[in-house]
mmCIF file of C-alpha atoms in Angstrom:
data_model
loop_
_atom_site.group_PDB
_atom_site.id
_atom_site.type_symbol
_atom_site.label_atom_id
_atom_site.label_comp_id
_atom_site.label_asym_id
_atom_site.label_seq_id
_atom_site.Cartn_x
_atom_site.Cartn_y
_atom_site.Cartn_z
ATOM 1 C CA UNK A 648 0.000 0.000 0.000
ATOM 2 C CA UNK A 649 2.580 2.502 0.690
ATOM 3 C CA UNK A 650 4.806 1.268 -2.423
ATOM 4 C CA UNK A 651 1.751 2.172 -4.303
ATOM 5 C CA UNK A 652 1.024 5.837 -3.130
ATOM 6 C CA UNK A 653 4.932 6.484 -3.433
ATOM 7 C CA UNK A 654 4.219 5.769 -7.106
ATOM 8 C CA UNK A 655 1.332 7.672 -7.479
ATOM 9 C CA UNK A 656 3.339 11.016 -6.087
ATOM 10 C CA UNK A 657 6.062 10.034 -8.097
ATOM 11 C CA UNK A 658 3.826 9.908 -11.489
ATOM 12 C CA UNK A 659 1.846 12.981 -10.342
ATOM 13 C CA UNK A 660 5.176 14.941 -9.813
ATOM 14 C CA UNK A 661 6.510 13.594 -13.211
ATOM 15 C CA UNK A 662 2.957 14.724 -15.186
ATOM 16 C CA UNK A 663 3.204 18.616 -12.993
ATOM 17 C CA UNK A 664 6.877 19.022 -14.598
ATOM 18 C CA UNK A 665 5.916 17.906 -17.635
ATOM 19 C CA UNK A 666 2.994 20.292 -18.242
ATOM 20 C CA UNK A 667 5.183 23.222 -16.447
ATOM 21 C CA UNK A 668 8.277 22.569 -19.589
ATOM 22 C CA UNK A 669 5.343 22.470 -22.356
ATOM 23 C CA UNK A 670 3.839 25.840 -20.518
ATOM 24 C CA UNK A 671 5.559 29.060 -22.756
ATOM 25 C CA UNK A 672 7.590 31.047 -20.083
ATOM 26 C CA UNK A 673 5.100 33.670 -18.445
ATOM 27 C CA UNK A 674 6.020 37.214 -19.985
ATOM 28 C CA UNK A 675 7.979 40.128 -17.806
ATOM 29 C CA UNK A 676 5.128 42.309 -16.580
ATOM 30 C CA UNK A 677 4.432 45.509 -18.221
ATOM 31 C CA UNK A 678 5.418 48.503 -16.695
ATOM 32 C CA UNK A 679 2.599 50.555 -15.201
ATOM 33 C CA UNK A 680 1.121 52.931 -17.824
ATOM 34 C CA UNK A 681 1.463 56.406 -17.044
ATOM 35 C CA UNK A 682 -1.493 58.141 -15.833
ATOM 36 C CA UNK A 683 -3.621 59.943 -18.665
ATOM 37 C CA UNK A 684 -2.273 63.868 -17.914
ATOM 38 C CA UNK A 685 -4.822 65.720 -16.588
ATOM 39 C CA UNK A 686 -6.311 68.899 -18.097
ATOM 40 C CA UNK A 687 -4.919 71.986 -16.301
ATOM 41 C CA UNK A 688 -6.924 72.806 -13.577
ATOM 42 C CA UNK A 689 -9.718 76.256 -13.230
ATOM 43 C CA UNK A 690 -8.606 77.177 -10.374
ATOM 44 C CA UNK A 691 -5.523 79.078 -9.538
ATOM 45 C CA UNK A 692 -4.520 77.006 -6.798
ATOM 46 C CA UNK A 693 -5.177 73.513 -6.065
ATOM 47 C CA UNK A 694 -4.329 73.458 -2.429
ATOM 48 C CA UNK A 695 -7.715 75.527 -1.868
ATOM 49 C CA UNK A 696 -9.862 73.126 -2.424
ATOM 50 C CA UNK A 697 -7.904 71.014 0.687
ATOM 51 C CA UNK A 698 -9.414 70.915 3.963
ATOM 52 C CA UNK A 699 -6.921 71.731 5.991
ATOM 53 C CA UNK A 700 -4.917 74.361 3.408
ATOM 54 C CA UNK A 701 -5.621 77.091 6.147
ATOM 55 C CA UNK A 702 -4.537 75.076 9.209
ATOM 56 C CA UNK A 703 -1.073 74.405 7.510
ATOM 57 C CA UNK A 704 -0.520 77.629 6.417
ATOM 58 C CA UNK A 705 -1.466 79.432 9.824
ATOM 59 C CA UNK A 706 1.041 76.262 11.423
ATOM 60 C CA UNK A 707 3.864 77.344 8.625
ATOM 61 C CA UNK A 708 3.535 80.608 9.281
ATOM 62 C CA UNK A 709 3.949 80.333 13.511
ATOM 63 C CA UNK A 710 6.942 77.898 12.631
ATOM 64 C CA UNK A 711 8.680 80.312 10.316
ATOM 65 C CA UNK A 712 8.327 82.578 14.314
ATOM 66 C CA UNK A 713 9.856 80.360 16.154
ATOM 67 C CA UNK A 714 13.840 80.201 16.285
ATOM 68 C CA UNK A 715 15.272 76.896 15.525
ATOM 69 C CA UNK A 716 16.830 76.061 19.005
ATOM 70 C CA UNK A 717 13.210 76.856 20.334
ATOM 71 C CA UNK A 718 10.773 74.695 18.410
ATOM 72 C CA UNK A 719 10.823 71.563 20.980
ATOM 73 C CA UNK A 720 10.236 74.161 23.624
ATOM 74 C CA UNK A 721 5.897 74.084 24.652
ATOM 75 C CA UNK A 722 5.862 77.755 25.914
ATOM 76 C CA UNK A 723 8.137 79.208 22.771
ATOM 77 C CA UNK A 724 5.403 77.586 20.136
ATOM 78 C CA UNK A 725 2.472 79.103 22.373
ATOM 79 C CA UNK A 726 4.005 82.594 22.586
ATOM 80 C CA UNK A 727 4.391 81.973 18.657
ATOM 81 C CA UNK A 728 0.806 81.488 17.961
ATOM 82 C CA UNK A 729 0.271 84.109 19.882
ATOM 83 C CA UNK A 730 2.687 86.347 18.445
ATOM 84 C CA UNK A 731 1.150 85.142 14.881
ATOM 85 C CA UNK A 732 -2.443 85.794 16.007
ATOM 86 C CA UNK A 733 -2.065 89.130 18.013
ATOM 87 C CA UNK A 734 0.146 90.665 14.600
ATOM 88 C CA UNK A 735 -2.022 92.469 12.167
ATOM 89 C CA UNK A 736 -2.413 91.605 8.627
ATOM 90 C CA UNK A 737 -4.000 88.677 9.023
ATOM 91 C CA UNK A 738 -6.833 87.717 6.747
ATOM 92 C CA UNK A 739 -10.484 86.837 7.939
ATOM 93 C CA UNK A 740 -9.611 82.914 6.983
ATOM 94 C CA UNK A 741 -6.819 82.876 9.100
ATOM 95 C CA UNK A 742 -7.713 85.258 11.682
ATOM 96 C CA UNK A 743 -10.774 82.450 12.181
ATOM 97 C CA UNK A 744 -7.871 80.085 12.650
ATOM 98 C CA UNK A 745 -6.652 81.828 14.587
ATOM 99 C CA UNK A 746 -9.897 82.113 16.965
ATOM 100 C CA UNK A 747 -10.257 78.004 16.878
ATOM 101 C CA UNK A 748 -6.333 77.745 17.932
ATOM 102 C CA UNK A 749 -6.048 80.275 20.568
ATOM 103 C CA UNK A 750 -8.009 78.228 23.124
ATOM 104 C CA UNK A 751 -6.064 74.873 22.348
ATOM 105 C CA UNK A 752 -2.834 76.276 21.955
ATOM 106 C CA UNK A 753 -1.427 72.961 24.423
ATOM 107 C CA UNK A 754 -2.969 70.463 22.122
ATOM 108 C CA UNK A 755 -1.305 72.520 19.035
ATOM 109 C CA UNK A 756 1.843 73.064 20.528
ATOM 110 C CA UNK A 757 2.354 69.185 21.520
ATOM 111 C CA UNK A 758 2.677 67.531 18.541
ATOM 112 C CA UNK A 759 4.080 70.835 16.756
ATOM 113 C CA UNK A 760 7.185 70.460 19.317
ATOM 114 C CA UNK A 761 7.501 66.482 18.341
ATOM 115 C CA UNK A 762 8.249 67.443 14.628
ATOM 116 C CA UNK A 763 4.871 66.316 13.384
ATOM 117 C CA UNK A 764 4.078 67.291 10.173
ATOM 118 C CA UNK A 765 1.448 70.051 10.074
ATOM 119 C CA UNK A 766 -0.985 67.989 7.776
ATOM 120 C CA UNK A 767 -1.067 65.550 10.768
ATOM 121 C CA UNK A 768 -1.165 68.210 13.094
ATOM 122 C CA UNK A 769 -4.061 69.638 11.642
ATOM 123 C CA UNK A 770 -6.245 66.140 11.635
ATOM 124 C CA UNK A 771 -5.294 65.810 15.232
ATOM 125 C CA UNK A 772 -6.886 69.484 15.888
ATOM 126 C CA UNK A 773 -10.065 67.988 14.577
ATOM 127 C CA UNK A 774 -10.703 66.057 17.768
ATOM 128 C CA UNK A 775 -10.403 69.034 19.618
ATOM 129 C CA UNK A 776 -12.445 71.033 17.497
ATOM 130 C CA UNK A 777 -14.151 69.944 14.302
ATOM 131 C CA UNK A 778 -14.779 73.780 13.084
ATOM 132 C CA UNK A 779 -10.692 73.482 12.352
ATOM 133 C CA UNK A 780 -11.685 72.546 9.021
ATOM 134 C CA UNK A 781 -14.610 74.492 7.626
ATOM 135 C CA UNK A 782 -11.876 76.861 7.478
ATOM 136 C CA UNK A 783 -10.832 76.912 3.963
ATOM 137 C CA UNK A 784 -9.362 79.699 1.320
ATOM 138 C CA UNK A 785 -12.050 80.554 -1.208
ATOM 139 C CA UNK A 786 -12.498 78.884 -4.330
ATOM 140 C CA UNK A 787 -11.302 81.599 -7.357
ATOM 141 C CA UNK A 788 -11.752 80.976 -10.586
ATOM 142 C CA UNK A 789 -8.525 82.159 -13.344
ATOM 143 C CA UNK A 790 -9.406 84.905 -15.414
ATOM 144 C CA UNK A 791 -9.148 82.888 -18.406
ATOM 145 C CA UNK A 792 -11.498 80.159 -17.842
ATOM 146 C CA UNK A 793 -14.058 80.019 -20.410
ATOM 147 C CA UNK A 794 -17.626 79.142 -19.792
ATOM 148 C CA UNK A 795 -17.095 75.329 -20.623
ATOM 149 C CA UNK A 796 -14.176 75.580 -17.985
ATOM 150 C CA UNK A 797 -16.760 77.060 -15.781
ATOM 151 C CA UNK A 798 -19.191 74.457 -16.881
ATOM 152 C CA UNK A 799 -17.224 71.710 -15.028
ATOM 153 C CA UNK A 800 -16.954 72.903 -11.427
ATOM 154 C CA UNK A 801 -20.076 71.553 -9.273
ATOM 155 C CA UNK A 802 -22.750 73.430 -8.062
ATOM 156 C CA UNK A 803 -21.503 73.759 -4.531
ATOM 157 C CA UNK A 804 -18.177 75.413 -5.743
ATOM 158 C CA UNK A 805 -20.235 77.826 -7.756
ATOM 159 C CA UNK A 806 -22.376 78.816 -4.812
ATOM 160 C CA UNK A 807 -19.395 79.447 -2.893
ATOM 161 C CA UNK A 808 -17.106 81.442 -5.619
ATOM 162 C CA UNK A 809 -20.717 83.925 -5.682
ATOM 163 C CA UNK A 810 -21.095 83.642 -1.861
ATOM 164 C CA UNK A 811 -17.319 84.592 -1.704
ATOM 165 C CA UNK A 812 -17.902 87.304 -4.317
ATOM 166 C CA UNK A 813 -20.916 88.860 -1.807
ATOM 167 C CA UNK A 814 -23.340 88.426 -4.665
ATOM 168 C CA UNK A 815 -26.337 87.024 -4.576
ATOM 169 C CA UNK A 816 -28.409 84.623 -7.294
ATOM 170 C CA UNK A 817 -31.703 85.132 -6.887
ATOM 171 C CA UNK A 818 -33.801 82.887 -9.246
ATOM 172 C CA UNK A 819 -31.285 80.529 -9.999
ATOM 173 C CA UNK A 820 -32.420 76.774 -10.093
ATOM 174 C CA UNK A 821 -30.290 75.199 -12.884
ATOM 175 C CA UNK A 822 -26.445 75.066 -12.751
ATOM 176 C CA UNK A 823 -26.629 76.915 -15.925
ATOM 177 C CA UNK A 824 -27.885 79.839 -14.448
ATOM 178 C CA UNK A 825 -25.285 79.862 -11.804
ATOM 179 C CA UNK A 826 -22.399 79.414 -14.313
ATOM 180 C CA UNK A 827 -23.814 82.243 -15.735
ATOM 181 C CA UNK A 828 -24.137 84.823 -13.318
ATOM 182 C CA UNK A 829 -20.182 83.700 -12.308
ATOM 183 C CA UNK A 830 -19.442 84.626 -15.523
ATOM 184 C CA UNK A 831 -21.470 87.947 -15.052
ATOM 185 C CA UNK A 832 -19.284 88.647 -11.822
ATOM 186 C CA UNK A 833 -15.970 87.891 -12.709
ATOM 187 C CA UNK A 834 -14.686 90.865 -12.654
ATOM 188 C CA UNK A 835 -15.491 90.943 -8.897
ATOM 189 C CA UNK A 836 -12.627 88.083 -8.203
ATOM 190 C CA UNK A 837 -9.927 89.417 -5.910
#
């Protein structure tokens, strides 16, 4: 009995090598094809669409305050936010920012002082406070889009490039009319 089942591995290993030399050799895999280049994009910066653009640029900004020998150092990263918060020329986006950090300046100093980057920094502030990211840059459209260029953003982005602009669109109910009257107010971009 086990003579026979030694002879039955033996022909079943004999019968897998011989179908495995008669198989062609498998071909190298093909590199991956390079992603179809997108079209250019409407508006002037893609980071403004991001969540969290205004977080990282208030956090760059405070880190760009604090000397280098002082950026482990809790109390020097408050006194930065502070000193970045209490300076004027801030704009209303990050002067909001500003009002969300001031408050939980511990919980933004903490991981600032462990080298975090500020992307991560900025998801962590969402625990503390979720309004962190409704902050965001408004949406501006280039001067050269077209209307078909218009034509592509969503309805939501339209609503907010008019709310941005302060105007109003009263009567509007397809996306055509609201493509429209952006068109109408471009000159209003800042």
């Amino acid at each position: 009995l086990a003579f026979a089942a030694a002879c039955n591995n033996a022909a079943t290993t004999a019968a897998t090598a011989a179908a495995a030399a008669a198989m062609p050799p498998l071909a190298p895999p093909s590199p991956p094809s390079s992603p179809t280049p997108r079209p250019p994009s409407l508006l002037t910066d893609r980071d403004r669409l991001d969540h969290s653009a205004v977080c990282i640029a208030v956090l760059n900004s405070v880190d760009g305050l604090i000397a280098k020998d002082k950026k482990n150092d809790l109390p020097s990263i408050e006194a930065g936010i502070d000193k970045y918060c209490n300076g004027g020329g801030l704009g209303p986006k990050e002067k909001k920012m500003c009002y969300y950090m001031e408050p939980i300046k511990r919980s933004v100093a903490q991981p600032f002082s462990l080298k975090m980057p500020k992307d991560r920094v900025c998801k962590r502030l969402k625990k503390d406070n979720d309004a962190i990211c409704d902050v965001k840059f408004a949406v501006k459209v280039e001067a050269a889009a077209t209307a078909e260029d218009v034509t592509k953003l969503r309805v939501k982005q339209l609503k907010t490039i008019l709310n941005d602009r302060g105007v109003e669109c009263e009567g509007c109910l397809e996306k055509s009319d609201f493509v429209k009257r952006v068109l109408e107010t471009a000159h209003m971009d800042l």
